[in-house]
Amino acid sequence: MKAHDLAAVLATIGPDELNLSRGDPSRVFDRLDQYLVGAVRFSGRPPWERHPGGDELLHVLEGELDLAVLAPEGRAEHLLRTGSVFIVPRGLWHRSSPRGAVSMLFVTPAEGGEESWSDDPLARS
């Protein structure tokens, strides 16, 4: 058992990583059953992602972002502000568009995540 200092974890993410051009700015610091627990700080738009292995929890610690989720009934847009908690349902494509720098806590399935830089990850080629 160990307590984690989120501010210290986020402080390990340098300013060069914020725009996502120099790798993954997330820091995984623990596990919860079959999930990874981590923090991320970024300002550039990441790729679409989905997690067939389970739901994903997002908690905005600082900043704001628009979250697009491609649900069976259509695209849903959500504004997440500081303090917001959002559960992305298993298997749904989602993408963040930050409004400046954003810091988040996440709990995500450890296995089977997928990414897409496509404009529409549902489009078949």
PDB file of C-alpha atoms in Angstrom:
ATOM      1  CA  MET A   1       0.000   0.000   0.000  1.00  0.00           C
ATOM      2  CA  LYS A   2       1.219   3.451  -0.848  1.00  0.00           C
ATOM      3  CA  ALA A   3      -0.173   6.966  -1.032  1.00  0.00           C
ATOM      4  CA  HIS A   4       0.562   8.804  -4.288  1.00  0.00           C
ATOM      5  CA  ASP A   5       1.296  12.508  -4.708  1.00  0.00           C
ATOM      6  CA  LEU A   6      -0.487  13.504  -7.945  1.00  0.00           C
ATOM      7  CA  ALA A   7       1.206  16.909  -8.035  1.00  0.00           C
ATOM      8  CA  ALA A   8       4.604  15.192  -7.918  1.00  0.00           C
ATOM      9  CA  VAL A   9       3.584  12.728 -10.647  1.00  0.00           C
ATOM     10  CA  LEU A  10       2.357  15.560 -12.893  1.00  0.00           C
ATOM     11  CA  ALA A  11       5.540  17.556 -12.208  1.00  0.00           C
ATOM     12  CA  THR A  12       7.534  14.827 -13.990  1.00  0.00           C
ATOM     13  CA  ILE A  13       5.845  15.793 -17.267  1.00  0.00           C
ATOM     14  CA  GLY A  14       7.986  18.458 -18.881  1.00  0.00           C
ATOM     15  CA  PRO A  15       6.723  21.331 -21.056  1.00  0.00           C
ATOM     16  CA  ASP A  16       8.121  19.678 -24.195  1.00  0.00           C
ATOM     17  CA  GLU A  17       5.743  16.748 -23.714  1.00  0.00           C
ATOM     18  CA  LEU A  18       2.569  18.818 -23.447  1.00  0.00           C
ATOM     19  CA  ASN A  19       2.017  19.033 -27.213  1.00  0.00           C
ATOM     20  CA  LEU A  20       2.203  15.214 -27.570  1.00  0.00           C
ATOM     21  CA  SER A  21       4.955  15.517 -30.194  1.00  0.00           C
ATOM     22  CA  ARG A  22       7.573  13.900 -27.967  1.00  0.00           C
ATOM     23  CA  GLY A  23       5.842  10.757 -26.860  1.00  0.00           C
ATOM     24  CA  ASP A  24       3.231   9.865 -24.310  1.00  0.00           C
ATOM     25  CA  PRO A  25       2.920  12.444 -21.502  1.00  0.00           C
ATOM     26  CA  SER A  26       1.068  10.058 -19.184  1.00  0.00           C
ATOM     27  CA  ARG A  27       2.528   8.532 -16.061  1.00  0.00           C
ATOM     28  CA  VAL A  28       1.130   5.242 -14.779  1.00  0.00           C
ATOM     29  CA  PHE A  29       1.784   4.984 -11.050  1.00  0.00           C
ATOM     30  CA  ASP A  30      -0.319   2.057  -9.834  1.00  0.00           C
ATOM     31  CA  ARG A  31      -2.759  -0.727 -10.706  1.00  0.00           C
ATOM     32  CA  LEU A  32      -6.322  -1.376  -9.583  1.00  0.00           C
ATOM     33  CA  ASP A  33      -7.202  -4.972 -10.412  1.00  0.00           C
ATOM     34  CA  GLN A  34      -6.933  -5.161 -14.228  1.00  0.00           C
ATOM     35  CA  TYR A  35      -6.705  -1.367 -14.610  1.00  0.00           C
ATOM     36  CA  LEU A  36      -3.830   1.100 -14.805  1.00  0.00           C
ATOM     37  CA  VAL A  37      -4.020   4.227 -12.644  1.00  0.00           C
ATOM     38  CA  GLY A  38      -2.158   7.254 -13.888  1.00  0.00           C
ATOM     39  CA  ALA A  39      -2.021  10.955 -14.528  1.00  0.00           C
ATOM     40  CA  VAL A  40      -1.496  12.952 -17.693  1.00  0.00           C
ATOM     41  CA  ARG A  41      -0.882  16.589 -18.557  1.00  0.00           C
ATOM     42  CA  PHE A  42      -1.223  17.742 -22.179  1.00  0.00           C
ATOM     43  CA  SER A  43      -2.331  20.550 -24.466  1.00  0.00           C
ATOM     44  CA  GLY A  44      -2.253  18.982 -27.926  1.00  0.00           C
ATOM     45  CA  ARG A  45      -5.045  16.796 -29.240  1.00  0.00           C
ATOM     46  CA  PRO A  46      -4.351  13.073 -28.735  1.00  0.00           C
ATOM     47  CA  PRO A  47      -5.546  10.327 -31.096  1.00  0.00           C
ATOM     48  CA  TRP A  48      -8.925   8.660 -30.859  1.00  0.00           C
ATOM     49  CA  GLU A  49      -8.818   5.724 -28.457  1.00  0.00           C
ATOM     50  CA  ARG A  50     -11.020   2.935 -27.203  1.00  0.00           C
ATOM     51  CA  HIS A  51     -10.778   0.213 -24.580  1.00  0.00           C
ATOM     52  CA  PRO A  52     -12.613  -3.039 -25.418  1.00  0.00           C
ATOM     53  CA  GLY A  53     -11.499  -4.501 -22.060  1.00  0.00           C
ATOM     54  CA  GLY A  54     -13.549  -2.180 -19.861  1.00  0.00           C
ATOM     55  CA  ASP A  55     -14.792   1.286 -19.012  1.00  0.00           C
ATOM     56  CA  GLU A  56     -12.324   4.155 -18.522  1.00  0.00           C
ATOM     57  CA  LEU A  57     -12.554   6.760 -15.759  1.00  0.00           C
ATOM     58  CA  LEU A  58     -11.354  10.312 -16.476  1.00  0.00           C
ATOM     59  CA  HIS A  59     -11.081  12.953 -13.728  1.00  0.00           C
ATOM     60  CA  VAL A  60     -10.062  16.458 -14.807  1.00  0.00           C
ATOM     61  CA  LEU A  61      -7.725  17.878 -12.186  1.00  0.00           C
ATOM     62  CA  GLU A  62      -6.984  21.166 -13.936  1.00  0.00           C
ATOM     63  CA  GLY A  63      -8.171  22.826 -17.150  1.00  0.00           C
ATOM     64  CA  GLU A  64     -10.995  22.095 -19.574  1.00  0.00           C
ATOM     65  CA  LEU A  65     -11.475  19.805 -22.535  1.00  0.00           C
ATOM     66  CA  ASP A  66     -14.108  18.807 -25.033  1.00  0.00           C
ATOM     67  CA  LEU A  67     -14.591  15.046 -25.109  1.00  0.00           C
ATOM     68  CA  ALA A  68     -16.114  13.437 -28.194  1.00  0.00           C
ATOM     69  CA  VAL A  69     -17.540   9.929 -27.767  1.00  0.00           C
ATOM     70  CA  LEU A  70     -18.735   7.855 -30.724  1.00  0.00           C
ATOM     71  CA  ALA A  71     -21.737   6.121 -29.172  1.00  0.00           C
ATOM     72  CA  PRO A  72     -24.092   3.706 -30.986  1.00  0.00           C
ATOM     73  CA  GLU A  73     -26.750   6.452 -31.151  1.00  0.00           C
ATOM     74  CA  GLY A  74     -24.256   8.932 -32.633  1.00  0.00           C
ATOM     75  CA  ARG A  75     -21.463  11.295 -31.697  1.00  0.00           C
ATOM     76  CA  ALA A  76     -21.797  12.859 -28.240  1.00  0.00           C
ATOM     77  CA  GLU A  77     -19.833  15.945 -27.137  1.00  0.00           C
ATOM     78  CA  HIS A  78     -19.110  16.674 -23.482  1.00  0.00           C
ATOM     79  CA  LEU A  79     -17.390  19.658 -21.872  1.00  0.00           C
ATOM     80  CA  LEU A  80     -15.261  18.503 -18.953  1.00  0.00           C
ATOM     81  CA  ARG A  81     -14.077  21.194 -16.538  1.00  0.00           C
ATOM     82  CA  THR A  82     -11.808  21.078 -13.491  1.00  0.00           C
ATOM     83  CA  GLY A  83     -13.345  18.579 -11.074  1.00  0.00           C
ATOM     84  CA  SER A  84     -15.360  16.698 -13.711  1.00  0.00           C
ATOM     85  CA  VAL A  85     -15.426  12.913 -13.616  1.00  0.00           C
ATOM     86  CA  PHE A  86     -16.492  11.011 -16.731  1.00  0.00           C
ATOM     87  CA  ILE A  87     -16.832   7.279 -17.365  1.00  0.00           C
ATOM     88  CA  VAL A  88     -16.203   6.311 -20.995  1.00  0.00           C
ATOM     89  CA  PRO A  89     -18.149   3.094 -21.677  1.00  0.00           C
ATOM     90  CA  ARG A  90     -16.273  -0.007 -22.747  1.00  0.00           C
ATOM     91  CA  GLY A  91     -15.316  -0.135 -26.406  1.00  0.00           C
ATOM     92  CA  LEU A  92     -16.441   3.353 -27.466  1.00  0.00           C
ATOM     93  CA  TRP A  93     -14.069   5.535 -29.469  1.00  0.00           C
ATOM     94  CA  HIS A  94     -13.337   8.832 -27.697  1.00  0.00           C
ATOM     95  CA  ARG A  95     -11.046  11.820 -28.214  1.00  0.00           C
ATOM     96  CA  SER A  96     -10.113  14.829 -26.115  1.00  0.00           C
ATOM     97  CA  SER A  97      -9.734  18.356 -27.444  1.00  0.00           C
ATOM     98  CA  PRO A  98      -8.112  20.366 -24.649  1.00  0.00           C
ATOM     99  CA  ARG A  99      -8.806  24.063 -24.155  1.00  0.00           C
ATOM    100  CA  GLY A 100      -5.219  24.869 -23.159  1.00  0.00           C
ATOM    101  CA  ALA A 101      -3.222  22.648 -20.809  1.00  0.00           C
ATOM    102  CA  VAL A 102      -5.182  19.902 -19.040  1.00  0.00           C
ATOM    103  CA  SER A 103      -4.206  17.614 -16.150  1.00  0.00           C
ATOM    104  CA  MET A 104      -6.186  14.427 -15.577  1.00  0.00           C
ATOM    105  CA  LEU A 105      -6.263  11.336 -13.432  1.00  0.00           C
ATOM    106  CA  PHE A 106      -7.248   8.213 -15.385  1.00  0.00           C
ATOM    107  CA  VAL A 107      -8.128   4.620 -14.613  1.00  0.00           C
ATOM    108  CA  THR A 108      -7.979   2.576 -17.805  1.00  0.00           C
ATOM    109  CA  PRO A 109      -7.965  -1.115 -18.729  1.00  0.00           C
ATOM    110  CA  ALA A 110      -4.410  -2.462 -18.769  1.00  0.00           C
ATOM    111  CA  GLU A 111      -4.921  -4.580 -21.892  1.00  0.00           C
ATOM    112  CA  GLY A 112      -6.362  -4.171 -25.361  1.00  0.00           C
ATOM    113  CA  GLY A 113      -6.472  -0.404 -25.874  1.00  0.00           C
ATOM    114  CA  GLU A 114      -6.558   0.877 -29.449  1.00  0.00           C
ATOM    115  CA  GLU A 115      -5.649   4.249 -31.020  1.00  0.00           C
ATOM    116  CA  SER A 116      -6.499   5.917 -34.319  1.00  0.00           C
ATOM    117  CA  TRP A 117      -5.274   9.186 -35.843  1.00  0.00           C
ATOM    118  CA  SER A 118      -8.044   8.941 -38.458  1.00  0.00           C
ATOM    119  CA  ASP A 119     -10.611  11.731 -38.647  1.00  0.00           C
ATOM    120  CA  ASP A 120     -13.260   9.023 -38.263  1.00  0.00           C
ATOM    121  CA  PRO A 121     -12.086   5.783 -36.624  1.00  0.00           C
ATOM    122  CA  LEU A 122     -15.425   4.142 -37.508  1.00  0.00           C
ATOM    123  CA  ALA A 123     -14.943   4.630 -41.271  1.00  0.00           C
ATOM    124  CA  ARG A 124     -14.043   1.472 -43.131  1.00  0.00           C
ATOM    125  CA  SER A 125     -11.274   1.703 -45.716  1.00  0.00           C
TER     126      SER A 125
END
